[in-house]
Amino acid sequence: MTPETKTTTAAAAAAESPLRNLLLFAGILLIAMNMRAALASVSPLLTPIGAALGLGPLGLTALATIPVVCFAALAPVSIMLQRRVGLEAAMMTVLVLLAAGLLVRVLGGAGALFAGTVMGGAAIAMGNVLLPGLVKRDFPTRVGLVTGCYTTVMTTIASVAAAISVPVADANPFAWRGALGLWAVPAIVAAVVWLPQLAHGAHRLSHTPSAGAFRKLARSPLAWAVTMFMGLQSLGFYSILSWLPAILHAHGINPTMAGIMLSTTTLVAIPVALVTPGLATRSRDQRLLLASLLAIVSVGYVGLMLAPEAAPWVWVVFIGIGQGACFPLALTLMVLRTGGPAEAMALSAFSQMVGYAVSIAGPLGLGVIHTLSGHWWPSVAFLVILQVPTLGFGLAAARPRTIRF
């Protein structure tokens, strides 16, 4: 039986049971809900966590960096896990590991906090890789819709998590531990909702990337184009996430307002995250869409570099819209540029392993440039310059071609 026949058969089997499809879709959304909240809830609480556990700037920087390092280092593990136990069981393992990590990080001292963060980061790294393959396999005709829905859930819940962390910490007797421990609940709920998929997994055909998948991708210019677009757009996102408040504060905006403006970049991303995958899947060629989005984010960067005090809200909104659309577009390209679920999962792992390693250079690079120059505009200029290779790789990734093993 050919891979195409297998994909068609699996899709037909899923279509026979509307309830199963509904539970599967709900499970995907709940999984997506857990892929960012555990991270976004930490940043607002770094100061009280540091004070409570005696962590200095280096320790807090390490705490904030661990998840991104996990994304880069552990993405390939998801392929090995899926090959051994199947996609349904692999996703259940992700949810159980995530729930355990979120509980471990609040039940002890600094050691437990770091151990739980590593567990949670590892789980999210694997979940990030498995989701595109799951969508490609079970919703092959609704890739844009499902991708748009789950990336919107990611973005929305991340915004909620960042907004409520401090109020929840202030309102409960366990302070920051209660605020962080709260996010184990949706992970447990997602695991419960995912349970029926374990029973149905035996009736679904498995699509597992071959052992040599990474070697094949490493020789594919298209795979590298998708990967570098994923990495460079992530670099911009994590740079803004890390340094935007400091940049705005340096130009006279008070810390509270700077935090609100950072939150705004996430809020304006919600609607564009929903519609971008649908727009991408309406055409075989996504180059015009991609170039338009990079133009929007570039306007925001240039404004922030040249006239940060003139119209800061305008620059923040442009950055939020552009970045908010580029991330779901990167995920959609992983699916559109592959011929089947196995290729989608392998490209997802490859692009996230390399891409997130590239993205680490963003926050570190901006910090180093600012330290050496004493000004923020050279750091933002670094982001502006990087839009050139981002556009080059993005246009190559957006051409209507397909990776097949």
Short mmCIF file of N, CA, C and O in Angstrom, two decimals, residues 55-114:
data_model
loop_
_atom_site.label_atom_id
_atom_site.label_comp_id
_atom_site.label_asym_id
_atom_site.label_seq_id
_atom_site.Cartn_x
_atom_site.Cartn_y
_atom_site.Cartn_z
N LEU A 55 17.87 33.39 43.65
CA LEU A 55 18.46 33.31 42.32
C LEU A 55 18.86 34.69 41.85
O LEU A 55 18.07 35.63 41.90
N GLY A 56 20.09 34.82 41.39
CA GLY A 56 20.56 36.08 40.85
C GLY A 56 20.23 36.21 39.38
O GLY A 56 19.54 35.36 38.79
N PRO A 57 20.74 37.26 38.72
CA PRO A 57 20.46 37.48 37.29
C PRO A 57 20.85 36.29 36.41
O PRO A 57 20.14 35.94 35.48
N LEU A 58 21.99 35.65 36.73
CA LEU A 58 22.43 34.52 35.93
C LEU A 58 21.46 33.35 36.05
O LEU A 58 21.10 32.71 35.06
N GLY A 59 21.01 33.08 37.28
CA GLY A 59 20.07 31.99 37.49
C GLY A 59 18.74 32.24 36.81
O GLY A 59 18.15 31.33 36.22
N LEU A 60 18.26 33.47 36.88
CA LEU A 60 16.98 33.80 36.24
C LEU A 60 17.10 33.77 34.72
O LEU A 60 16.16 33.35 34.03
N THR A 61 18.25 34.19 34.20
CA THR A 61 18.46 34.10 32.76
C THR A 61 18.46 32.65 32.30
O THR A 61 17.87 32.30 31.27
N ALA A 62 19.11 31.79 33.09
CA ALA A 62 19.12 30.36 32.76
C ALA A 62 17.71 29.79 32.80
O ALA A 62 17.32 29.00 31.94
N LEU A 63 16.94 30.20 33.80
CA LEU A 63 15.56 29.71 33.92
C LEU A 63 14.73 30.10 32.70
O LEU A 63 13.94 29.30 32.19
N ALA A 64 14.91 31.32 32.22
CA ALA A 64 14.15 31.79 31.07
C ALA A 64 14.63 31.16 29.76
O ALA A 64 13.86 31.06 28.80
N THR A 65 15.90 30.73 29.73
CA THR A 65 16.49 30.22 28.49
C THR A 65 16.30 28.72 28.32
O THR A 65 16.28 28.21 27.20
N ILE A 66 16.13 28.00 29.42
CA ILE A 66 16.04 26.53 29.37
C ILE A 66 15.00 26.03 28.37
O ILE A 66 15.29 25.12 27.58
N PRO A 67 13.78 26.56 28.35
CA PRO A 67 12.79 26.02 27.40
C PRO A 67 13.22 26.11 25.95
O PRO A 67 13.03 25.17 25.18
N VAL A 68 13.81 27.25 25.54
CA VAL A 68 14.22 27.41 24.15
C VAL A 68 15.35 26.44 23.82
O VAL A 68 15.40 25.86 22.73
N VAL A 69 16.26 26.22 24.77
CA VAL A 69 17.33 25.24 24.57
C VAL A 69 16.73 23.85 24.39
O VAL A 69 17.16 23.06 23.54
N CYS A 70 15.72 23.54 25.20
CA CYS A 70 15.03 22.25 25.07
C CYS A 70 14.38 22.11 23.70
O CYS A 70 14.42 21.03 23.09
N PHE A 71 13.78 23.18 23.21
CA PHE A 71 13.15 23.14 21.88
C PHE A 71 14.17 22.72 20.82
O PHE A 71 13.86 21.92 19.93
N ALA A 72 15.37 23.28 20.93
CA ALA A 72 16.40 22.99 19.93
C ALA A 72 17.00 21.60 20.12
O ALA A 72 17.22 20.86 19.15
N ALA A 73 17.25 21.22 21.37
CA ALA A 73 18.00 19.99 21.64
C ALA A 73 17.14 18.73 21.59
O ALA A 73 17.63 17.65 21.23
N LEU A 74 15.87 18.85 21.94
CA LEU A 74 15.06 17.64 22.15
C LEU A 74 14.00 17.40 21.08
O LEU A 74 13.25 16.42 21.18
N ALA A 75 13.91 18.26 20.10
CA ALA A 75 12.91 18.03 19.04
C ALA A 75 13.06 16.66 18.39
O ALA A 75 12.05 15.97 18.14
N PRO A 76 14.29 16.17 18.09
CA PRO A 76 14.40 14.85 17.45
C PRO A 76 13.91 13.70 18.32
O PRO A 76 13.57 12.64 17.79
N VAL A 77 13.87 13.89 19.64
CA VAL A 77 13.43 12.81 20.52
C VAL A 77 11.99 12.41 20.21
O VAL A 77 11.60 11.24 20.34
N SER A 78 11.19 13.37 19.77
CA SER A 78 9.79 13.09 19.48
C SER A 78 9.67 12.07 18.35
O SER A 78 8.75 11.23 18.35
N ILE A 79 10.58 12.12 17.38
CA ILE A 79 10.54 11.16 16.27
C ILE A 79 10.84 9.75 16.78
O ILE A 79 10.16 8.78 16.42
N MET A 80 11.85 9.64 17.63
CA MET A 80 12.18 8.32 18.19
C MET A 80 11.05 7.79 19.06
O MET A 80 10.72 6.59 19.01
N LEU A 81 10.44 8.66 19.84
CA LEU A 81 9.33 8.24 20.70
C LEU A 81 8.14 7.80 19.85
O LEU A 81 7.52 6.75 20.13
N GLN A 82 7.81 8.56 18.82
CA GLN A 82 6.68 8.21 17.97
C GLN A 82 6.94 6.90 17.24
O GLN A 82 6.03 6.08 17.05
N ARG A 83 8.19 6.66 16.82
CA ARG A 83 8.52 5.42 16.13
C ARG A 83 8.34 4.23 17.05
O ARG A 83 7.95 3.14 16.63
N ARG A 84 8.61 4.43 18.34
CA ARG A 84 8.56 3.31 19.28
C ARG A 84 7.14 3.01 19.76
O ARG A 84 6.75 1.85 19.87
N VAL A 85 6.34 4.05 20.05
CA VAL A 85 5.04 3.80 20.69
C VAL A 85 3.85 4.25 19.86
O VAL A 85 2.70 3.96 20.23
N GLY A 86 4.07 4.96 18.75
CA GLY A 86 2.96 5.46 17.95
C GLY A 86 2.62 6.89 18.30
O GLY A 86 2.96 7.38 19.39
N LEU A 87 1.92 7.56 17.41
CA LEU A 87 1.65 8.99 17.57
C LEU A 87 0.73 9.28 18.74
O LEU A 87 0.96 10.22 19.51
N GLU A 88 -0.33 8.47 18.90
CA GLU A 88 -1.28 8.73 20.00
C GLU A 88 -0.60 8.59 21.36
O GLU A 88 -0.73 9.44 22.25
N ALA A 89 0.14 7.48 21.54
CA ALA A 89 0.81 7.25 22.81
C ALA A 89 1.93 8.25 23.05
O ALA A 89 2.19 8.66 24.19
N ALA A 90 2.60 8.68 21.97
CA ALA A 90 3.65 9.69 22.11
C ALA A 90 3.08 11.00 22.63
O ALA A 90 3.66 11.66 23.50
N MET A 91 1.92 11.38 22.10
CA MET A 91 1.30 12.62 22.55
C MET A 91 0.84 12.50 24.00
O MET A 91 0.94 13.47 24.77
N MET A 92 0.35 11.34 24.40
CA MET A 92 -0.02 11.14 25.80
C MET A 92 1.21 11.26 26.70
O MET A 92 1.15 11.86 27.79
N THR A 93 2.33 10.72 26.25
CA THR A 93 3.57 10.84 27.02
C THR A 93 3.96 12.30 27.20
O THR A 93 4.40 12.71 28.28
N VAL A 94 3.78 13.10 26.15
CA VAL A 94 4.06 14.53 26.22
C VAL A 94 3.22 15.19 27.31
O VAL A 94 3.73 15.95 28.14
N LEU A 95 1.93 14.89 27.33
CA LEU A 95 1.03 15.53 28.28
C LEU A 95 1.32 15.12 29.72
O LEU A 95 1.29 15.94 30.64
N VAL A 96 1.61 13.82 29.93
CA VAL A 96 1.94 13.35 31.28
C VAL A 96 3.24 13.96 31.76
O VAL A 96 3.35 14.41 32.91
N LEU A 97 4.27 14.00 30.88
CA LEU A 97 5.55 14.60 31.25
C LEU A 97 5.38 16.08 31.55
O LEU A 97 5.99 16.61 32.51
N LEU A 98 4.56 16.77 30.78
CA LEU A 98 4.34 18.20 31.01
C LEU A 98 3.65 18.43 32.34
O LEU A 98 4.09 19.30 33.13
N ALA A 99 2.58 17.70 32.62
CA ALA A 99 1.88 17.86 33.90
C ALA A 99 2.82 17.59 35.06
O ALA A 99 2.83 18.33 36.07
N ALA A 100 3.62 16.53 34.95
CA ALA A 100 4.57 16.19 36.02
C ALA A 100 5.60 17.30 36.20
O ALA A 100 5.91 17.70 37.34
N GLY A 101 6.12 17.83 35.10
CA GLY A 101 7.11 18.89 35.19
C GLY A 101 6.55 20.15 35.82
O GLY A 101 7.22 20.81 36.64
N LEU A 102 5.31 20.50 35.49
CA LEU A 102 4.70 21.71 36.04
C LEU A 102 4.44 21.58 37.53
O LEU A 102 4.44 22.58 38.26
N LEU A 103 4.21 20.36 37.99
CA LEU A 103 4.05 20.14 39.43
C LEU A 103 5.39 20.10 40.14
O LEU A 103 5.56 20.69 41.22
N VAL A 104 6.37 19.43 39.53
CA VAL A 104 7.69 19.32 40.16
C VAL A 104 8.30 20.69 40.38
O VAL A 104 8.93 20.96 41.41
N ARG A 105 8.12 21.61 39.44
CA ARG A 105 8.83 22.89 39.54
C ARG A 105 8.32 23.78 40.68
O ARG A 105 8.99 24.76 41.02
N VAL A 106 7.17 23.44 41.27
CA VAL A 106 6.66 24.27 42.37
C VAL A 106 6.66 23.54 43.72
O VAL A 106 6.21 24.10 44.72
N LEU A 107 7.18 22.32 43.76
CA LEU A 107 7.10 21.52 44.98
C LEU A 107 8.39 21.49 45.79
O LEU A 107 8.47 20.79 46.80
N GLY A 108 9.39 22.23 45.37
CA GLY A 108 10.65 22.21 46.10
C GLY A 108 11.39 23.51 45.95
O GLY A 108 10.80 24.57 45.69
N GLY A 109 12.72 23.43 46.07
CA GLY A 109 13.56 24.62 45.96
C GLY A 109 14.01 24.87 44.53
O GLY A 109 13.35 24.48 43.56
N ALA A 110 15.19 25.49 44.41
CA ALA A 110 15.69 25.86 43.09
C ALA A 110 15.94 24.63 42.23
O ALA A 110 15.69 24.65 41.02
N GLY A 111 16.44 23.56 42.85
CA GLY A 111 16.70 22.34 42.09
C GLY A 111 15.44 21.79 41.45
O GLY A 111 15.44 21.40 40.27
N ALA A 112 14.36 21.74 42.23
CA ALA A 112 13.08 21.26 41.69
C ALA A 112 12.56 22.19 40.61
O ALA A 112 12.00 21.74 39.60
N LEU A 113 12.74 23.49 40.80
CA LEU A 113 12.28 24.46 39.80
C LEU A 113 12.98 24.22 38.47
O LEU A 113 12.32 24.17 37.41
N PHE A 114 14.28 24.03 38.49
CA PHE A 114 15.02 23.81 37.25
C PHE A 114 14.70 22.45 36.65
O PHE A 114 14.56 22.31 35.42
#
